[in-house]
CSV table of C-alpha atoms in Angstrom, one decimal:
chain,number,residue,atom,x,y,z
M,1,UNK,CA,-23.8,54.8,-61.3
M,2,UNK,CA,-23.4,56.3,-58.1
M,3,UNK,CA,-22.2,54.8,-54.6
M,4,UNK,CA,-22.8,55.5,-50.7
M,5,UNK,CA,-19.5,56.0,-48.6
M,6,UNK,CA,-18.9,53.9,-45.7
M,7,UNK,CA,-16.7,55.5,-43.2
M,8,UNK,CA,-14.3,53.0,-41.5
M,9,UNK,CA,-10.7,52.3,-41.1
M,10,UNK,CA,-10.3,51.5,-45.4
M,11,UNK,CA,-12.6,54.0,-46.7
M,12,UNK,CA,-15.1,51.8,-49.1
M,13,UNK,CA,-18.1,52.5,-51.2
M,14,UNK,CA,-21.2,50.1,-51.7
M,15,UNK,CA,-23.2,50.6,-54.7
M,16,UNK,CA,-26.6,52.0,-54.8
M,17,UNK,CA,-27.7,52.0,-58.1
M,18,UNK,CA,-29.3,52.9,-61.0
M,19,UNK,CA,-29.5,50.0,-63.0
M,20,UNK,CA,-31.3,48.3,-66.0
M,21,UNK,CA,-32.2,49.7,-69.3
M,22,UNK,CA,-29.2,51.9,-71.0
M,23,UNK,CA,-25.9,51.9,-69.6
M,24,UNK,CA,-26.4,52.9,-66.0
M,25,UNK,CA,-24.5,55.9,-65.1
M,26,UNK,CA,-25.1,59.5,-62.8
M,27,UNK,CA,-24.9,62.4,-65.1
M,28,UNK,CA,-26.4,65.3,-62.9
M,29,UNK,CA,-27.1,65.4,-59.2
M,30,UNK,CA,-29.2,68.0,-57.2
M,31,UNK,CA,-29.9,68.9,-53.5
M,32,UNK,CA,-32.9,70.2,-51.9
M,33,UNK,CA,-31.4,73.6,-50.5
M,34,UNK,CA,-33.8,73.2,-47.8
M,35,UNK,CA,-31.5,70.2,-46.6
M,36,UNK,CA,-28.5,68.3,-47.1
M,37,UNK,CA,-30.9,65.2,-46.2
M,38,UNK,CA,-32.7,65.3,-49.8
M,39,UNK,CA,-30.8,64.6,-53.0
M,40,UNK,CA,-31.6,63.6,-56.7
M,41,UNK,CA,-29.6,62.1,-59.8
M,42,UNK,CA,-31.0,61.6,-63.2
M,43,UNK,CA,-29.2,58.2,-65.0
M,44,UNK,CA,-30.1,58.0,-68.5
M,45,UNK,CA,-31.7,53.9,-68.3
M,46,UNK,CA,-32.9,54.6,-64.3
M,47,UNK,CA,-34.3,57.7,-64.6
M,48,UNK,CA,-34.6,59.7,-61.6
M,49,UNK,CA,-33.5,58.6,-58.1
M,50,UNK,CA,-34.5,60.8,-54.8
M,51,UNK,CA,-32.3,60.1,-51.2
M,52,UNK,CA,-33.4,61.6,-48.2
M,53,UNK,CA,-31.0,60.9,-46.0
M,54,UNK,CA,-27.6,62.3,-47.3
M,55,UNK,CA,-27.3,59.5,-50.0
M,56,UNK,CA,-26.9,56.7,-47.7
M,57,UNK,CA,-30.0,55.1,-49.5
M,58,UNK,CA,-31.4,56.1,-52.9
M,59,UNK,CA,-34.8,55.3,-54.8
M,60,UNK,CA,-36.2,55.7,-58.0
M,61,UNK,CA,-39.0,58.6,-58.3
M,62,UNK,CA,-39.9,58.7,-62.0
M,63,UNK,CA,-40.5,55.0,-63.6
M,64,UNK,CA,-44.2,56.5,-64.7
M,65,UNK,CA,-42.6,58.9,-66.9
M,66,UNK,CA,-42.6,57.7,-70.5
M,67,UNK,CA,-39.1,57.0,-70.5
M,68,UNK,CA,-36.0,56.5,-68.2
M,69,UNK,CA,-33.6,58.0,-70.5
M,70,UNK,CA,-33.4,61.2,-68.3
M,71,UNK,CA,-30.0,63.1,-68.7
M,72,UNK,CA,-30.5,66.5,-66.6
M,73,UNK,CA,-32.3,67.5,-63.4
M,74,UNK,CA,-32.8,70.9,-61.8
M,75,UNK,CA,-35.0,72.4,-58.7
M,76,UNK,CA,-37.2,75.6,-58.4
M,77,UNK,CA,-35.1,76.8,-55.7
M,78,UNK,CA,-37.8,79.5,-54.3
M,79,UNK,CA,-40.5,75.8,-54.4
M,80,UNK,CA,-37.7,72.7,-53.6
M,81,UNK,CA,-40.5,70.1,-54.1
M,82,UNK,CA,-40.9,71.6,-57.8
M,83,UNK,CA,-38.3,69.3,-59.7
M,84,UNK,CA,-38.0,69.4,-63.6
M,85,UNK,CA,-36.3,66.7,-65.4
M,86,UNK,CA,-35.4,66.7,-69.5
M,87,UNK,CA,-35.2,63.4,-70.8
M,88,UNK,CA,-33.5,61.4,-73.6
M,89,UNK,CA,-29.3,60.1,-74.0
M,90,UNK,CA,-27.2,61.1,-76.2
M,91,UNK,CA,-25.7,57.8,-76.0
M,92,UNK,CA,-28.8,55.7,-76.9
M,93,UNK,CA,-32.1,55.4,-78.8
M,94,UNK,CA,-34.3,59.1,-77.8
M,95,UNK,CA,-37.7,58.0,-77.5
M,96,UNK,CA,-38.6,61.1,-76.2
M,97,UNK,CA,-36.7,64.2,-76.1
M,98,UNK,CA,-39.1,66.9,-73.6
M,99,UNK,CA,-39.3,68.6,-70.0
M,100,UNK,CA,-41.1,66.9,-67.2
M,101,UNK,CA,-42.4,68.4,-64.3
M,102,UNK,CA,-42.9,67.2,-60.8
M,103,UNK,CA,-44.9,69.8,-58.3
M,104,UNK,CA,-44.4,67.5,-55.0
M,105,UNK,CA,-40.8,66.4,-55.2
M,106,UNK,CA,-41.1,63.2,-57.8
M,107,UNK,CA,-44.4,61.5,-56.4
M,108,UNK,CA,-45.9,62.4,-59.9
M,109,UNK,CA,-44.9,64.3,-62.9
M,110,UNK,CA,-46.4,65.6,-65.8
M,111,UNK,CA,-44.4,65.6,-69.0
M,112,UNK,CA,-44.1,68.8,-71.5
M,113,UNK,CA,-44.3,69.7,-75.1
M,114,UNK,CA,-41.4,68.6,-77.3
M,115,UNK,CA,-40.0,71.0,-78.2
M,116,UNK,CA,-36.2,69.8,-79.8
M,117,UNK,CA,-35.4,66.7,-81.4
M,118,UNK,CA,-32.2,66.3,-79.2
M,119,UNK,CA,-31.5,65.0,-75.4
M,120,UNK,CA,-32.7,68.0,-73.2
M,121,UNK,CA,-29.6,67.4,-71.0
M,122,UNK,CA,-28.9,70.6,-69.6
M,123,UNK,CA,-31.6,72.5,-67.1
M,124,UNK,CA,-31.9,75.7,-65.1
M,125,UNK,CA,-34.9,77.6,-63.2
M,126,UNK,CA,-34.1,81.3,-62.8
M,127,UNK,CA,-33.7,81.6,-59.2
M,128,UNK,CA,-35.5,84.9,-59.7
M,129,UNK,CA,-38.8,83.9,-61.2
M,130,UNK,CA,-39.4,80.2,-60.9
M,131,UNK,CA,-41.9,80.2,-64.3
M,132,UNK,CA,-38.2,81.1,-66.4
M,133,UNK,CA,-36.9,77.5,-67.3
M,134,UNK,CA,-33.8,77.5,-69.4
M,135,UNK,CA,-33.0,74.2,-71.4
M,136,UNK,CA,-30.0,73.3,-73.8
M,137,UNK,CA,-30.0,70.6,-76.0
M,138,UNK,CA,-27.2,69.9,-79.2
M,139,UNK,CA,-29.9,71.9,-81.2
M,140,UNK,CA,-29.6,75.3,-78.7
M,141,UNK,CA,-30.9,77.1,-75.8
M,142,UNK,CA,-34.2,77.5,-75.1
M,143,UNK,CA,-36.5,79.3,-72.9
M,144,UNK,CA,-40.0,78.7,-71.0
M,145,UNK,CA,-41.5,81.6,-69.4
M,146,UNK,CA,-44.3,79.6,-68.2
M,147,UNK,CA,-43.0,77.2,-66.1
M,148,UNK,CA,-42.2,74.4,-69.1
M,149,UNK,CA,-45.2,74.6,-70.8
M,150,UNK,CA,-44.0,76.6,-74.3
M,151,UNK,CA,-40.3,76.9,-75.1
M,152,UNK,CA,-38.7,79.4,-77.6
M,153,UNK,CA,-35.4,79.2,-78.9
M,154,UNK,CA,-33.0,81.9,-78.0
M,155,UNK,CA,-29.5,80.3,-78.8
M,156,UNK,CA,-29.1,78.2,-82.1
M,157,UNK,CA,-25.5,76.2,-81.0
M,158,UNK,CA,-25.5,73.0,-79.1
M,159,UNK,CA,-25.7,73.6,-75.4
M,160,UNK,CA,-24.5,71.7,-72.6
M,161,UNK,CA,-24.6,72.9,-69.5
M,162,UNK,CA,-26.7,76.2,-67.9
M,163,UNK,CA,-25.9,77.8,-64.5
M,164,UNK,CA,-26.7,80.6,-62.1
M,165,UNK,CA,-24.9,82.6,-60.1
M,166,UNK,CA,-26.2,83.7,-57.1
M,167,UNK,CA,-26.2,87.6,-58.4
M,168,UNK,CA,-29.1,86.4,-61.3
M,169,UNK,CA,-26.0,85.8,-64.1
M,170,UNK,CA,-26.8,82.9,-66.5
M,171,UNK,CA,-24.0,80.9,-67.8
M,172,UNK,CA,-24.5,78.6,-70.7
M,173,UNK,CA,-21.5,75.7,-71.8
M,174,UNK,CA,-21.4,76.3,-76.0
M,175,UNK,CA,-19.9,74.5,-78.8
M,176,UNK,CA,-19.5,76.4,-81.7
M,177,UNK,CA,-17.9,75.7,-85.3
M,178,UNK,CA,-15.4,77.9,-86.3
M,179,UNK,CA,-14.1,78.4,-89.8
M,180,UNK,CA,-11.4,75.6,-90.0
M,181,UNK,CA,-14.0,73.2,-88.8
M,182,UNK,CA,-13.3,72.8,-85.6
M,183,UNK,CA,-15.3,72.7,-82.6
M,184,UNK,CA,-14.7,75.3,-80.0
M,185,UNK,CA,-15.6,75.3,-76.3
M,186,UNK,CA,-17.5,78.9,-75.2
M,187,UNK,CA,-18.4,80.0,-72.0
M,188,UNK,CA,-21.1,82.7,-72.6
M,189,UNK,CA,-23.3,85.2,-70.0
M,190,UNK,CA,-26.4,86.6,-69.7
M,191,UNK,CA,-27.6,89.5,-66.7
M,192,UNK,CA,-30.5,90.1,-68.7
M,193,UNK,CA,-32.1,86.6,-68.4
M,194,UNK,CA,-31.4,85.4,-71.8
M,195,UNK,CA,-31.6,88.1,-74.3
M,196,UNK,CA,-27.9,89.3,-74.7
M,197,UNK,CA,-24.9,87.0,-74.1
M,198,UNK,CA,-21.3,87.8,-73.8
M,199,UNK,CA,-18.2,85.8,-74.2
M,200,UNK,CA,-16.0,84.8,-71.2
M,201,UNK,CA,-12.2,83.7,-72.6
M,202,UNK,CA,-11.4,80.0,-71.1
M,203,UNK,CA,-7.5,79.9,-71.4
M,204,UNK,CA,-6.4,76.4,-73.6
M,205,UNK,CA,-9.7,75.7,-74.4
M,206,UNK,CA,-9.5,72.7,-76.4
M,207,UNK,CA,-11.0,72.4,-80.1
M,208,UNK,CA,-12.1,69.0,-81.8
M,209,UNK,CA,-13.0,67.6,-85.0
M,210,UNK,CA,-16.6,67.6,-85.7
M,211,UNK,CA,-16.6,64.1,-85.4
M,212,UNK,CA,-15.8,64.3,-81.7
M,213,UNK,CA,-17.3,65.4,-78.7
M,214,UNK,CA,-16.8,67.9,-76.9
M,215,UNK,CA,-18.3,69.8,-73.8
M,216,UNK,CA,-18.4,72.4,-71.2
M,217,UNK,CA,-19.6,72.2,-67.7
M,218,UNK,CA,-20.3,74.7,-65.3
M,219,UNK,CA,-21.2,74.6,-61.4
M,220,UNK,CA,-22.5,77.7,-59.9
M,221,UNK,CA,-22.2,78.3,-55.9
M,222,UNK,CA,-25.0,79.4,-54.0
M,223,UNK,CA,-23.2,81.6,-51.4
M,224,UNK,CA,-20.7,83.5,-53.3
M,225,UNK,CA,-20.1,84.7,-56.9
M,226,UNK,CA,-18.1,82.1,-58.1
M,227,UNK,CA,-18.2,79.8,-61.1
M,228,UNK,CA,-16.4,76.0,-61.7
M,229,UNK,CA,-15.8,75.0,-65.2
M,230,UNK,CA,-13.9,72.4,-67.0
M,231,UNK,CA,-14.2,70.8,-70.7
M,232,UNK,CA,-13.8,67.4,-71.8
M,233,UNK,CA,-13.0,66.0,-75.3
M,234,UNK,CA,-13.1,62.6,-76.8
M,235,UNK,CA,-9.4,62.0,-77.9
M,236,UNK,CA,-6.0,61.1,-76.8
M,237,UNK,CA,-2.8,62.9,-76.6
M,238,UNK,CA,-4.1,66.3,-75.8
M,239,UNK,CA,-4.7,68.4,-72.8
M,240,UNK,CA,-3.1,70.8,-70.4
M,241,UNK,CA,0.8,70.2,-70.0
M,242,UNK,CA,0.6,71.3,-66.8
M,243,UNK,CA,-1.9,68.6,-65.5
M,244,UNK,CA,-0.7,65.0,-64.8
M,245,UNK,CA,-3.8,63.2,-66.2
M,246,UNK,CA,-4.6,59.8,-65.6
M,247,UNK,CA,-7.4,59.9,-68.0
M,248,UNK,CA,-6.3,61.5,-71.2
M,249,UNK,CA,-10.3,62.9,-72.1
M,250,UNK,CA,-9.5,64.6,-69.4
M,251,UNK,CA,-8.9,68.7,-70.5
M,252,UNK,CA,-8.9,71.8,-68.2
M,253,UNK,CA,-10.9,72.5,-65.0
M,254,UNK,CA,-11.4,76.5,-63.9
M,255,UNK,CA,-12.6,78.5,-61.2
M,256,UNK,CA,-14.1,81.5,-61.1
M,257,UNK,CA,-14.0,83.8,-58.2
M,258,UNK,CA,-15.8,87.4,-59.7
């Protein structure tokens, strides 16, 4: 869910929405970078929701897609009224796991090929070449070089989040099995667009059970090279000793200044 701040002597927030069908909840926001006026969220159950005036107000811009389980959103940032949204929960029913595609900033949308039989719920267009979509899903990375409509896969490990950095890098969130059976957290980079990757060491990164979850997420900055990521896991009694956590699923959140 996501609120609207009202500014006053006890700061308080109103809610906005989404609501109706899954469990209504905000998993990825974007902004126009035209404008600080013109946001989006995708809510797996609301779809998506557009606000073009800070967030004060929000609206939904996607009920004729064929389904409002929608769990990542991204912007063509050389066209902002290009929006692309991948669709399904990993915390429901997937109806229907794909890209969309919106050319005039959610008024209408086409939807894409499926092309994984997972919750596409991590996007990125190459801020380069706005026909190179990256997608990850639980079942890899995958690539479009024609603006969504075929998609290869070029990284078989379940993916959850995709960056850039404003030098062309691509970052990509990985989980990865090792030989105990654990699942590791990765951080992995591309300056080629995809077709090498190196590791980047997270110190503590956390491992879990295969019967947990586990993720990595990753903010890129526009206006300098630098890089946020933290990693979650769904389990008690474990984290950074360093941190006071008031949430225990809480792990470890880094920044990246080179």
């Amino acid at each position: 869910m996501i609120f609207s701040e009202v500014l006053h002597a006890q700061t308080a927030w109103n809610f906005v929405g989404p609501a109706g069908g899954a469990p209504p909840r905000v998993v990825r926001l974007a902004s126009d970078p035209r404008t600080d006026s013109v946001l989006y969220f995708a809510a797996p159950g609301g779809g998506v929701w557009k606000s073009t005036n800070g967030g004060s107000s929000w609206l939904p811009i996607a009920d004729s897609l064929p389904s409002l389980e929608v769990c990542s959103i991204a912007i063509d940032s050389r066209s902002p009224d290009v929006l692309y949204a991948g669709t399904g929960d990993d915390q429901n029913p997937r109806p229907l796991q794909t890209v969309a595609r919106s050319p005039d900033g959610g008024r209408t949308w086409t939807t894409g090929p499926r092309f994984t039989n997972q919750p596409v719920c991590a996007l990125a267009v190459d801020p380069a070449n706005s026909s190179r979509l990256f997608a990850g899903s639980s079942e890899g990375l995958f690539f479009s070089q024609d603006a969504g409509t075929s998609w290869n896969k070029i990284v078989a490990a379940p993916v959850t989040s995709i960056a850039f950095d404003n030098q062309g890098s691509l970052y990509a969130g990985v989980l990865s099995d090792d030989s105990s059976g654990s699942r590791n957290n990765i951080l992995i980079r591309s300056s080629d667009g995809g077709s090498t990757w190196t590791n980047i060491s997270l110190p503590d990164s956390p491992s879990a059970s295969n019967s947990q979850t586990t993720w990595v997420s990753i903010v890129a900055y526009a206006n300098t090279v630098s890089l946020t990521v933290s990693y979650q896991l769904n389990t008690s009694g474990q984290g950074s000793a360093s941190l006071a956590k008031a949430n225990p699923s809480l792990m470890d959140f880094y920044r990246s200044t080179d």
